[in-house]
Short mmCIF file of C-alpha atoms in Angstrom, two decimals:
data_model
loop_
_atom_site.label_atom_id
_atom_site.label_comp_id
_atom_site.label_asym_id
_atom_site.label_seq_id
_atom_site.Cartn_x
_atom_site.Cartn_y
_atom_site.Cartn_z
CA MET A 138 80.83 211.90 -67.36
CA LYS A 139 77.52 211.08 -66.04
CA LYS A 140 75.89 211.46 -69.42
CA ARG A 141 78.34 209.27 -71.36
CA ARG A 142 78.24 206.97 -68.77
CA PHE A 143 74.53 206.93 -69.03
CA ARG A 144 74.22 206.85 -72.96
CA SER A 145 76.83 203.95 -72.84
CA MET A 146 74.54 201.87 -70.22
CA ILE A 147 71.82 203.06 -72.87
CA ILE A 148 73.46 201.38 -75.95
CA PHE A 149 74.36 198.06 -74.36
CA ILE A 150 70.98 197.46 -72.94
CA ILE A 151 69.12 197.12 -76.25
CA PRO A 152 71.10 194.61 -78.08
CA PHE A 153 71.43 192.42 -74.95
CA VAL A 154 68.07 192.49 -74.10
CA CYS A 155 67.15 191.77 -78.02
CA TYR A 156 69.67 189.05 -77.94
CA ALA A 157 67.28 187.18 -74.90
CA LEU A 158 64.34 187.84 -76.38
CA PHE A 159 65.28 186.08 -79.51
CA ILE A 160 66.93 182.87 -77.95
CA PHE A 161 63.74 182.09 -76.71
CA LEU A 162 61.37 182.32 -79.46
CA PRO A 163 63.01 180.00 -81.87
CA ALA A 164 63.92 177.47 -79.39
CA HIS A 165 60.16 177.08 -78.26
CA ALA A 166 58.22 177.28 -81.51
CA GLN A 167 57.60 174.52 -83.39
CA GLY A 168 58.09 175.34 -87.40
CA GLN A 169 57.27 178.93 -88.37
CA LYS A 170 55.51 180.74 -85.67
CA THR A 171 53.99 184.35 -85.89
CA VAL A 172 55.03 187.15 -83.67
CA ALA A 173 53.29 190.49 -82.76
CA VAL A 174 55.30 193.12 -81.40
CA PHE A 175 53.85 196.17 -79.80
CA PRO A 176 55.74 199.23 -79.50
CA PHE A 177 57.91 199.70 -76.33
CA LYS A 178 56.38 202.14 -73.91
CA MET A 179 59.02 204.81 -73.27
CA ASN A 180 59.22 206.31 -69.33
CA ALA A 181 62.04 208.95 -70.32
CA SER A 182 62.94 212.80 -70.12
CA GLY A 183 63.30 214.80 -73.36
CA ASP A 184 62.78 212.69 -76.73
CA MET A 185 63.99 209.27 -76.73
CA ALA A 186 62.02 208.09 -79.66
CA TYR A 187 65.15 206.97 -81.36
CA LEU A 188 65.69 204.46 -79.04
CA ARG A 189 62.18 202.70 -78.99
CA GLU A 190 62.32 202.56 -82.99
CA GLY A 191 66.03 201.05 -82.86
CA LEU A 192 64.41 198.32 -80.47
CA MET A 193 61.57 197.58 -82.80
CA ASP A 194 64.42 197.51 -85.62
CA MET A 195 66.53 195.20 -84.19
CA LEU A 196 63.56 192.79 -82.66
CA THR A 197 62.06 192.42 -85.90
CA SER A 198 65.42 191.86 -88.17
CA ARG A 199 66.66 189.26 -85.51
CA LEU A 200 63.51 187.73 -84.79
CA THR A 201 63.06 186.11 -88.56
CA SER A 202 66.74 185.87 -89.66
CA THR A 203 66.36 182.12 -89.09
CA GLY A 204 62.75 181.55 -91.06
CA GLU A 205 61.46 180.23 -88.10
CA ILE A 206 59.01 183.11 -86.92
CA ARG A 207 57.27 185.28 -88.70
CA ILE A 208 56.52 189.28 -87.60
CA VAL A 209 53.39 190.73 -88.23
CA GLU A 210 53.38 193.73 -90.57
CA GLN A 211 53.67 197.05 -87.99
CA LYS A 212 51.14 198.73 -89.77
CA LEU A 213 48.80 195.90 -89.26
CA VAL A 214 49.59 195.99 -85.29
CA ASN A 215 49.25 199.84 -84.76
CA LYS A 216 46.06 199.68 -86.74
CA LYS A 217 44.69 196.77 -84.09
CA ILE A 218 46.31 199.02 -81.12
CA GLU A 219 43.95 201.97 -82.45
CA GLU A 220 40.91 200.07 -82.70
CA THR A 221 41.15 198.81 -79.35
CA GLY A 222 43.74 200.86 -77.21
CA VAL A 223 46.68 200.53 -76.35
CA PRO A 224 47.80 197.01 -74.64
CA ASP A 225 48.38 198.12 -71.62
CA ASP A 226 47.43 194.86 -69.57
CA ILE A 227 47.47 191.00 -70.28
CA PRO A 228 44.30 190.20 -71.20
CA ARG A 229 44.12 193.24 -74.14
CA ALA A 230 47.46 192.34 -75.00
CA LEU A 231 46.30 188.50 -75.82
CA THR A 232 42.71 189.81 -77.13
CA ILE A 233 45.18 192.04 -79.78
CA GLY A 234 47.25 188.98 -80.59
CA ARG A 235 44.41 186.77 -81.43
CA ALA A 236 43.04 189.47 -83.53
CA LEU A 237 46.36 189.43 -85.21
CA GLN A 238 46.54 185.55 -85.36
CA SER A 239 49.75 185.36 -83.55
CA ASP A 240 51.19 183.00 -81.64
CA TYR A 241 53.03 184.82 -79.04
CA VAL A 242 52.96 188.75 -78.65
CA ILE A 243 55.82 190.86 -76.95
CA LEU A 244 55.12 193.83 -75.03
CA GLY A 245 57.57 196.19 -72.52
CA SER A 246 58.94 199.43 -71.34
CA LEU A 247 62.10 201.34 -71.02
CA THR A 248 62.26 203.76 -68.09
CA ALA A 249 64.97 205.82 -67.87
CA TYR A 250 65.95 208.35 -64.90
CA GLY A 251 69.25 209.71 -64.13
CA GLU A 252 71.68 206.87 -64.27
CA SER A 253 69.07 204.64 -63.48
CA VAL A 254 67.95 202.24 -66.52
CA SER A 255 64.86 199.68 -65.71
CA ILE A 256 63.84 197.25 -68.33
CA ASP A 257 60.42 195.51 -67.73
CA ALA A 258 59.48 193.46 -70.83
CA LYS A 259 56.66 190.17 -71.10
CA ILE A 260 56.78 187.40 -73.76
CA LEU A 261 53.20 186.32 -74.29
CA ASP A 262 51.67 182.92 -75.50
CA VAL A 263 48.47 183.76 -77.08
CA ALA A 264 46.99 179.98 -77.18
CA LYS A 265 47.59 179.02 -73.97
CA PRO A 266 47.20 182.09 -72.29
CA GLU A 267 50.01 182.08 -70.33
CA GLU A 268 53.12 184.57 -69.07
CA LEU A 269 55.95 182.98 -70.69
CA MET A 270 58.53 185.10 -69.54
CA THR A 271 59.03 188.46 -67.93
CA VAL A 272 62.08 190.55 -67.54
CA PHE A 273 62.56 193.25 -65.42
CA LYS A 274 66.16 194.67 -64.40
CA GLN A 275 67.18 197.57 -62.93
CA SER A 276 70.55 199.27 -63.10
CA LYS A 277 72.68 202.25 -62.10
CA GLY A 278 76.14 201.69 -64.51
CA THR A 279 76.40 198.99 -67.25
CA ALA A 280 78.58 196.84 -65.19
CA GLU A 281 75.81 195.77 -62.94
CA PHE A 282 73.70 195.59 -65.59
CA ILE A 283 75.34 192.95 -68.46
CA PRO A 284 75.79 190.15 -65.77
CA ALA A 285 71.93 190.38 -65.22
CA ILE A 286 71.26 190.39 -68.45
CA ASP A 287 73.54 187.03 -68.97
CA GLN A 288 71.56 185.44 -66.03
CA PHE A 289 68.50 186.36 -67.86
CA VAL A 290 69.42 184.40 -70.86
CA LEU A 291 70.51 181.41 -68.78
CA ASP A 292 67.21 181.41 -67.15
CA ILE A 293 65.20 181.19 -70.45
CA LYS A 294 67.55 178.54 -71.90
CA ASN A 295 66.89 176.73 -68.25
CA LYS A 296 63.17 177.14 -69.17
CA ILE A 297 62.75 176.20 -72.68
CA SER A 298 64.96 172.95 -71.87
CA GLY A 299 63.45 171.91 -68.88
CA ARG A 300 66.54 170.97 -67.35
CA LEU A 301 69.86 172.75 -65.98
CA ILE A 302 72.51 173.44 -68.31
CA PRO A 303 75.36 171.22 -68.84
CA PRO A 304 78.69 172.21 -67.99
CA PRO A 305 81.02 173.58 -70.31
CA VAL A 306 82.79 171.17 -71.96
CA LYS A 307 86.35 171.79 -70.31
CA ASP A 308 84.36 170.84 -66.84
CA LYS A 309 83.67 167.52 -68.61
CA LEU A 310 87.00 167.18 -69.99
CA ALA A 311 88.03 167.70 -66.23
CA GLN A 312 86.07 164.91 -65.00
CA ALA A 313 86.98 162.12 -67.85
CA PRO A 314 89.97 159.61 -67.18
CA PRO A 315 92.99 160.21 -69.06
CA ILE A 316 93.46 158.42 -72.16
CA GLN A 317 96.76 156.94 -72.72
CA ALA A 318 98.03 157.92 -76.08
CA LYS A 319 100.53 155.74 -78.25
CA ALA A 320 103.40 157.40 -78.89
CA PRO A 321 104.54 158.16 -82.49
CA GLU A 322 106.43 155.77 -84.15
CA GLN A 323 108.55 158.80 -85.79
CA PRO A 324 108.50 162.37 -83.99
CA VAL A 325 106.29 164.80 -85.64
CA PRO A 326 107.33 168.23 -86.65
CA ALA A 327 105.51 170.96 -84.64
CA LYS A 328 103.85 173.39 -86.32
CA ALA A 329 105.39 176.80 -87.01
CA ALA A 330 103.22 179.81 -85.41
CA LYS A 331 102.35 182.36 -87.93
CA GLU A 332 104.95 185.28 -87.76
CA THR A 333 103.29 188.46 -86.97
CA LYS A 334 105.05 191.21 -88.64
CA VAL A 335 105.19 194.78 -87.09
CA PHE A 336 105.22 198.21 -88.97
CA GLY A 337 105.60 200.70 -86.45
CA PRO A 338 101.96 201.36 -84.64
CA LEU A 339 100.67 198.49 -87.26
CA ILE A 340 100.24 194.66 -86.91
CA SER A 341 100.20 192.01 -90.05
CA GLY A 342 96.92 190.11 -90.95
CA ASP A 343 94.52 189.71 -88.44
CA ASP A 344 96.71 189.62 -85.18
CA ALA A 345 94.64 191.46 -82.79
CA SER A 346 96.42 191.15 -79.77
CA GLN A 347 99.21 194.25 -80.32
CA GLU A 348 98.21 197.21 -78.05
CA MET A 349 98.74 200.88 -79.89
CA LYS A 350 100.53 203.21 -78.28
CA SER A 351 100.16 206.94 -79.96
CA ALA A 352 102.66 209.42 -79.89
CA TYR A 353 100.18 211.73 -78.93
CA ALA A 354 96.59 211.93 -78.72
CA GLN A 355 94.18 214.97 -78.14
CA ASP A 356 90.57 215.47 -77.12
CA PHE A 357 87.97 217.74 -78.93
CA LYS A 358 84.57 218.88 -77.99
CA TYR A 359 83.29 217.84 -81.95
CA HIS A 360 81.71 214.95 -83.63
CA ILE A 361 84.68 214.83 -86.40
CA LYS A 362 83.09 214.06 -89.59
CA SER A 363 85.63 214.28 -92.02
CA LEU A 364 89.63 215.15 -92.21
CA ASP A 365 92.15 216.17 -94.29
CA ILE A 366 95.94 217.27 -94.16
CA GLY A 367 97.97 219.68 -96.16
CA ASP A 368 99.26 223.14 -95.95
CA VAL A 369 96.58 225.79 -96.43
CA ASP A 370 98.59 228.86 -95.80
CA GLY A 371 101.53 228.67 -98.13
CA ASP A 372 103.35 228.68 -95.07
CA GLY A 373 105.34 225.18 -95.96
CA LYS A 374 103.84 223.76 -93.17
CA LYS A 375 100.85 221.00 -93.22
CA GLU A 376 97.46 222.38 -90.67
CA LEU A 377 95.00 219.45 -89.56
CA VAL A 378 91.42 220.45 -90.95
CA PHE A 379 88.36 218.84 -89.92
CA VAL A 380 84.49 219.34 -90.37
CA ASP A 381 81.61 219.17 -88.08
CA ASP A 382 77.93 219.45 -88.63
CA ASN A 383 78.48 223.52 -88.82
CA THR A 384 82.42 224.48 -88.08
CA VAL A 385 85.76 224.30 -90.29
CA SER A 386 88.27 224.23 -87.79
CA ILE A 387 92.24 224.26 -88.95
CA TRP A 388 94.74 223.42 -86.40
CA LYS A 389 98.59 223.41 -86.54
CA TRP A 390 101.12 221.86 -84.86
CA ASN A 391 102.86 223.63 -82.26
CA GLN A 392 105.63 220.67 -81.39
CA GLN A 393 103.44 219.46 -78.16
CA SER A 394 99.98 219.67 -79.70
CA PHE A 395 97.08 220.90 -82.06
CA VAL A 396 96.86 224.57 -81.76
CA LEU A 397 93.25 226.00 -83.16
CA PHE A 398 94.67 228.62 -86.00
CA LYS A 399 91.11 229.25 -87.63
CA GLN A 400 87.58 228.42 -87.06
CA ILE A 401 84.92 229.27 -89.19
CA LYS A 402 81.54 228.94 -88.15
CA GLY A 403 78.39 227.97 -91.06
CA ILE A 404 74.88 229.71 -90.67
CA TRP A 405 71.33 228.70 -92.20
CA GLY A 406 71.54 224.97 -90.75
CA PRO A 407 74.77 223.77 -92.51
CA ASN A 408 75.02 220.00 -92.41
CA TYR A 409 78.84 219.55 -93.17
CA VAL A 410 79.62 215.93 -94.45
CA HIS A 411 83.23 215.94 -96.15
CA VAL A 412 86.19 218.12 -96.33
CA SER A 413 89.06 217.61 -99.02
CA LEU A 414 92.29 219.85 -99.13
CA GLY A 415 93.69 220.38 -102.46
CA ASP A 416 95.79 223.14 -104.62
CA ILE A 417 93.77 222.63 -107.52
CA ASN A 418 93.92 226.70 -108.68
CA ARG A 419 97.95 226.05 -108.47
CA ASN A 420 98.63 229.25 -106.36
CA GLY A 421 100.47 227.49 -103.86
CA ARG A 422 97.75 226.94 -100.73
CA ASP A 423 95.79 224.50 -100.58
CA GLU A 424 91.82 225.18 -100.89
CA ILE A 425 89.74 224.12 -98.15
CA TYR A 426 86.38 222.07 -100.58
CA VAL A 427 83.37 221.33 -98.17
CA SER A 428 80.72 219.39 -98.90
CA ASN A 429 77.40 220.83 -97.18
CA PRO A 430 74.14 218.96 -98.10
CA GLU A 431 71.76 221.74 -96.52
CA GLY A 432 68.15 220.76 -96.77
CA PRO A 433 66.65 219.12 -99.37
CA GLY A 434 69.68 219.87 -101.84
CA ILE A 435 73.17 220.73 -101.82
CA SER A 436 75.12 224.24 -101.13
CA SER A 437 79.05 223.23 -100.98
CA PHE A 438 81.67 225.99 -100.86
CA VAL A 439 85.28 226.64 -101.00
CA LEU A 440 87.76 228.82 -98.63
CA GLU A 441 91.30 230.10 -99.31
CA TRP A 442 93.70 232.10 -96.73
CA ASP A 443 94.49 235.44 -98.02
CA GLY A 444 96.72 236.19 -95.61
CA LEU A 445 94.49 237.67 -92.94
CA SER A 446 91.89 235.14 -92.94
CA PHE A 447 89.82 232.28 -94.82
CA LYS A 448 87.59 233.16 -97.79
CA LYS A 449 84.85 231.76 -99.63
CA ILE A 450 85.99 231.79 -103.20
CA ALA A 451 82.73 229.83 -104.73
CA GLY A 452 79.57 229.41 -102.65
CA ARG A 453 76.58 227.56 -103.02
CA GLN A 454 78.33 225.24 -105.05
CA PRO A 455 75.79 221.76 -106.45
CA TRP A 456 78.87 219.27 -105.86
CA PHE A 457 80.02 216.96 -102.98
CA PHE A 458 83.28 217.75 -103.42
CA ARG A 459 86.34 215.64 -103.19
CA ILE A 460 90.22 215.44 -104.58
CA ILE A 461 91.13 212.33 -104.97
CA GLU A 462 94.36 210.45 -106.30
CA ILE A 463 94.33 209.31 -109.63
CA PRO A 464 97.04 207.24 -110.93
CA GLY A 465 99.67 209.12 -113.16
CA GLN A 466 97.21 212.50 -112.94
CA GLY A 467 97.88 212.99 -109.00
CA ARG A 468 95.41 214.96 -106.92
CA THR A 469 92.32 215.94 -108.94
CA LEU A 470 89.21 217.94 -108.35
CA ILE A 471 85.84 215.39 -108.61
CA GLY A 472 82.04 216.00 -107.78
CA GLN A 473 78.81 214.71 -107.94
CA LYS A 474 75.21 216.82 -107.77
CA ARG A 475 72.43 215.60 -105.43
CA ASN A 476 68.70 214.98 -106.25
CA THR A 477 66.72 216.54 -103.63
CA ARG A 478 65.07 213.30 -102.78
CA SER A 479 67.52 210.84 -102.12
CA HIS A 480 71.27 211.16 -101.83
CA PHE A 481 73.71 210.98 -105.09
CA GLN A 482 72.78 211.93 -108.96
CA GLY A 483 74.17 210.70 -112.30
CA LYS A 484 77.73 210.23 -112.78
CA VAL A 485 80.86 211.67 -110.88
CA HIS A 486 82.72 214.41 -112.82
CA ILE A 487 86.14 215.83 -113.16
CA LEU A 488 85.84 219.10 -112.03
CA LYS A 489 87.84 222.66 -112.99
CA PRO A 490 87.73 226.13 -111.39
CA GLU A 491 85.94 228.62 -113.21
CA LYS A 492 85.05 232.43 -111.84
CA SER A 493 81.31 231.64 -111.06
CA GLY A 494 82.44 228.44 -109.54
CA TYR A 495 83.26 224.60 -111.12
CA SER A 496 82.48 223.22 -114.04
CA SER A 497 82.57 219.10 -115.39
CA THR A 498 85.24 218.60 -117.65
CA GLY A 499 84.24 215.19 -118.20
CA THR A 500 83.13 211.96 -116.28
CA LEU A 501 84.83 209.04 -114.58
CA ASN A 502 84.32 205.49 -115.51
CA LEU A 503 82.61 203.93 -112.82
CA PRO A 504 80.59 201.10 -111.72
CA PRO A 505 77.04 202.09 -110.67
CA SER A 506 77.49 201.87 -106.75
CA ALA A 507 80.48 204.26 -106.56
CA ASN A 508 79.42 207.79 -105.76
CA ALA A 509 81.88 210.55 -105.22
CA LEU A 510 82.78 209.58 -101.76
CA ASN A 511 83.06 206.16 -101.62
CA PHE A 512 85.92 204.74 -103.89
CA ALA A 513 89.50 204.66 -104.80
CA LEU A 514 91.45 204.40 -107.50
CA LEU A 515 94.04 201.33 -107.86
CA GLN A 516 96.71 200.74 -110.74
CA ALA A 517 96.62 197.06 -110.50
CA GLU A 518 100.21 196.08 -111.76
CA GLY A 519 100.54 194.48 -115.32
CA SER A 520 96.79 195.36 -115.87
CA LYS A 521 95.69 198.28 -118.20
CA GLY A 522 93.20 201.10 -116.80
CA PHE A 523 92.13 201.44 -113.06
CA TYR A 524 90.56 199.21 -110.72
CA SER A 525 87.72 200.50 -108.57
CA VAL A 526 87.41 200.34 -105.00
CA VAL A 527 84.26 200.25 -103.63
CA LEU A 528 82.68 200.73 -100.15
CA ASN A 529 78.99 200.26 -101.27
CA GLU A 530 75.82 200.81 -99.20
CA ASN A 531 75.72 197.80 -97.23
CA ASP A 532 79.42 198.41 -96.13
CA TYR A 533 80.82 195.95 -97.76
CA LEU A 534 84.33 196.57 -100.27
CA THR A 535 83.68 195.60 -103.88
CA LEU A 536 86.71 195.13 -106.40
CA PHE A 537 85.75 196.30 -109.94
CA ASP A 538 88.19 195.52 -112.58
CA PRO A 539 88.92 198.59 -115.68
CA ASN A 540 85.58 197.24 -117.45
CA ASN A 541 83.43 197.75 -114.14
CA LYS A 542 83.25 194.14 -113.88
CA ARG A 543 83.06 192.83 -110.09
CA VAL A 544 86.12 190.92 -109.31
CA TRP A 545 85.98 190.67 -105.24
CA THR A 546 83.66 191.33 -102.47
CA SER A 547 84.61 191.44 -98.89
CA LYS A 548 83.10 188.83 -96.58
CA ASP A 549 83.11 191.83 -93.36
CA HIS A 550 81.60 194.89 -92.89
CA PHE A 551 84.16 197.47 -93.28
CA GLY A 552 84.14 201.33 -92.45
CA GLY A 553 80.72 202.29 -90.70
CA THR A 554 80.00 205.93 -89.86
CA TYR A 555 77.19 208.54 -87.92
CA ALA A 556 76.82 210.83 -89.93
CA PHE A 557 73.84 210.35 -92.68
CA LEU A 558 71.53 212.37 -95.37
CA SER A 559 67.80 212.66 -94.62
CA MET A 560 65.69 211.98 -97.27
CA ASP A 561 62.41 211.69 -97.94
CA SER A 562 60.38 209.24 -97.80
CA GLU A 563 57.27 207.05 -99.72
CA ARG A 564 55.39 207.16 -96.20
CA LEU A 565 53.86 210.40 -95.34
CA GLY A 566 55.41 212.21 -92.61
CA ASP A 567 58.67 209.61 -92.08
CA GLU A 568 61.98 210.06 -93.59
CA GLU A 569 64.85 207.50 -94.48
CA ARG A 570 68.32 208.07 -93.61
CA TYR A 571 71.52 207.32 -96.11
CA TYR A 572 74.29 206.93 -93.89
CA MET A 573 77.49 208.41 -95.46
CA PRO A 574 80.57 206.52 -96.56
CA SER A 575 83.95 205.84 -94.67
CA PRO A 576 87.26 207.49 -96.64
CA ILE A 577 88.70 205.32 -98.93
CA ASN A 578 92.43 206.11 -99.58
CA ILE A 579 95.68 205.41 -101.40
CA THR A 580 98.61 205.32 -99.73
CA ASP A 581 102.21 203.76 -99.57
CA LEU A 582 102.96 202.85 -96.52
CA ASN A 583 106.43 201.29 -96.98
CA GLU A 584 106.95 202.69 -100.11
CA ASP A 585 107.82 199.75 -101.94
CA GLY A 586 105.91 201.25 -104.94
CA ARG A 587 102.87 199.05 -103.81
CA PRO A 588 100.05 200.86 -103.12
CA GLU A 589 97.69 200.41 -100.11
CA ILE A 590 93.45 200.49 -99.46
CA MET A 591 93.01 202.79 -96.37
CA VAL A 592 89.98 202.43 -94.89
CA CYS A 593 88.50 201.60 -91.66
CA LYS A 594 86.50 198.81 -89.61
CA ASN A 595 84.39 200.20 -87.31
CA SER A 596 82.52 197.22 -85.13
CA SER A 597 78.57 197.99 -84.84
CA MET A 598 76.69 197.30 -81.95
CA THR A 599 73.58 196.67 -83.75
CA TRP A 600 74.92 194.96 -86.58
CA ARG A 601 74.05 197.61 -88.57
CA LEU A 602 70.05 196.22 -88.69
CA VAL A 603 69.12 199.49 -87.25
CA SER A 604 67.74 201.88 -89.86
CA ARG A 605 67.59 204.70 -87.45
CA ALA A 606 70.42 204.72 -84.94
CA ARG A 607 74.18 203.88 -84.87
CA PHE A 608 76.13 202.37 -82.38
CA TYR A 609 79.82 201.28 -82.43
CA SER A 610 82.23 199.99 -79.81
CA GLY A 611 85.21 200.48 -81.38
CA GLY A 612 87.19 200.88 -84.56
CA GLU A 613 90.55 199.73 -86.48
CA VAL A 614 92.13 201.35 -89.76
CA HIS A 615 92.94 198.64 -92.44
CA PHE A 616 95.63 198.61 -95.39
CA LEU A 617 94.97 196.41 -98.13
CA ALA A 618 96.88 195.12 -100.80
CA TRP A 619 95.84 193.62 -103.95
CA ASP A 620 96.62 190.48 -104.85
CA LYS A 621 95.39 188.72 -107.92
CA LYS A 622 94.12 185.24 -106.77
CA ALA A 623 92.99 186.67 -103.73
CA GLY A 624 91.45 190.10 -104.14
CA LEU A 625 92.65 192.42 -101.35
CA ASN A 626 94.24 191.27 -98.05
CA THR A 627 94.86 192.98 -95.18
CA GLN A 628 98.36 193.57 -95.15
CA TRP A 629 98.57 195.99 -91.82
CA LYS A 630 96.09 197.01 -89.21
CA THR A 631 95.97 199.24 -86.35
CA GLY A 632 95.04 197.92 -83.14
CA SER A 633 91.40 198.95 -82.05
CA LEU A 634 90.53 201.82 -81.28
CA SER A 635 87.73 203.27 -78.77
CA GLY A 636 84.79 205.23 -80.89
CA ALA A 637 83.94 205.13 -84.45
CA VAL A 638 86.98 205.49 -86.49
CA SER A 639 85.58 208.64 -88.78
CA GLY A 640 88.98 210.11 -90.34
CA TYR A 641 92.50 208.95 -90.98
CA ARG A 642 95.56 210.36 -93.32
CA VAL A 643 99.18 209.31 -93.70
CA ALA A 644 101.32 212.48 -93.95
CA ASP A 645 104.57 214.22 -92.29
CA PHE A 646 102.33 217.15 -90.69
CA ASN A 647 105.15 218.11 -88.20
CA GLY A 648 108.06 218.62 -90.78
CA ASP A 649 110.32 215.82 -89.32
CA GLY A 650 110.86 213.99 -92.40
CA LYS A 651 109.05 210.82 -91.27
CA LYS A 652 105.26 209.86 -92.00
CA GLN A 653 102.40 210.32 -89.77
CA LEU A 654 99.47 207.86 -89.44
CA VAL A 655 96.42 210.49 -87.93
CA ILE A 656 93.33 208.91 -87.14
CA ALA A 657 90.27 210.90 -85.57
CA SER A 658 87.96 209.06 -83.40
CA VAL A 659 84.63 210.01 -82.62
CA MET A 660 83.66 208.73 -79.11
CA ALA A 661 80.36 210.62 -78.12
CA GLN A 662 77.54 211.98 -80.50
CA ASP A 663 75.74 215.69 -79.27
CA GLY A 664 72.19 214.44 -77.94
CA ILE A 665 69.72 214.53 -75.23
CA ILE A 666 71.85 212.71 -73.02
CA SER A 667 75.50 213.48 -74.25
CA THR A 668 77.94 216.12 -76.02
CA ALA A 669 80.13 215.53 -78.67
CA GLN A 670 83.61 214.23 -78.41
CA SER A 671 86.74 212.95 -80.57
CA GLN A 672 89.86 212.00 -80.24
CA ILE A 673 92.78 212.52 -82.80
CA SER A 674 95.23 209.97 -82.41
CA VAL A 675 98.61 210.34 -83.62
CA TYR A 676 101.12 207.54 -84.43
CA ASP A 677 104.67 207.75 -85.46
CA LEU A 678 105.33 205.65 -88.79
CA PRO A 679 109.13 203.97 -89.43
#
């Protein structure tokens, strides 16, 4: 529990400090100013370099977003530091700033010990020279630290304006004399409030006031990356199957909770990123298809129940596996290969089983931004062919017509995961990360014949600007319907859930004849200061 509180505290610190620094510099600058950001010094046990990298990425992105500030290239800053030494005092920092022809320099440190965290940051004016702002805050918990940062932001506003901040608008209105309004000649009808519809635990539109009450919730000490529901042992009942980094876990429902049925652990450094269930070989039992981008390549496999255990019926497969719904064809196995220097390679194939594994029977006609794991096919009313709904690399939903012409793009981000692939970088000794797409499923909640697109919408605490670290404060699951004029609109959505939503399915998994909504949320990842934890929540649908 202490580790989780500490991690939460770290996650909150970085956005608030960056926000404070961001407010000051653009307001102070006259025209475009140049800023050199020195690497923050880390004082902490263990490897916490990712925090510094995340902080540097956010500073660069946020400071340059308005165009008023230009950031000195980091390689130039690092090169100058190598020549002159680490800027561990103000004179040396100003010297480096002048050499880089910057107007301001930012330097600081982050110290973490136990549950205590302290931030020490400085903004220096190279020309004057003087120390414009100093931040030093220490906290034993998030509740103490956030108000201190809020006050720090307020102090910055006071300093740059040279006066007190005006009181809130409501205070001014309270002091103003009342205005006598003329009575209308005719009564004005009151505007009807927008009606919020409820579908079991779901609410319509964008109303976020509804609280979700799950029928059941259970914690798991895993980072659940992907899940699916199906009958994997042929007993007529559905099982819950999920994967974390190196384990496939099969769980049965015993009318009170999920009980572990079987567990298969991987060896040789596995990295399971996706699981799909489906009876592709038509023997009455769903196979378990696990996508495993192992090292620079991919070594996926398929498991099947033989009456006693789950046997590997295909191993070392060169495919990202997934089973999707193709309108008019049902559940279909698809796959895509991997380039050793990237993530997905070539086209998405329809696969069939063979003695040695799986081979292609043809390819799907998809837009270039689609890959095996980030799209769904939609049979739009009155149209010929399939529309493709794609969650692109920047986490925007995009709709393509049957000719792969883009017809709609979401204004908001959707998806958001912690799972990633490491890729070779053009920079020697570095790596790039490709974050795996969130699942997109097709369902028909109210069985009205109009399918909905089911996708999550996780709230990023780093605004998706940090390339090597991601943090999410919560998430929702949206059900979007097709509209010819407006594109995709949210018909139903869940309330906000804690953690990052990582998997979701609609199925009658307990055999009561009614559908349930099953959602997995990642509460914490494995790390130096935390252990993995996820939660499965079950909601009864009408």
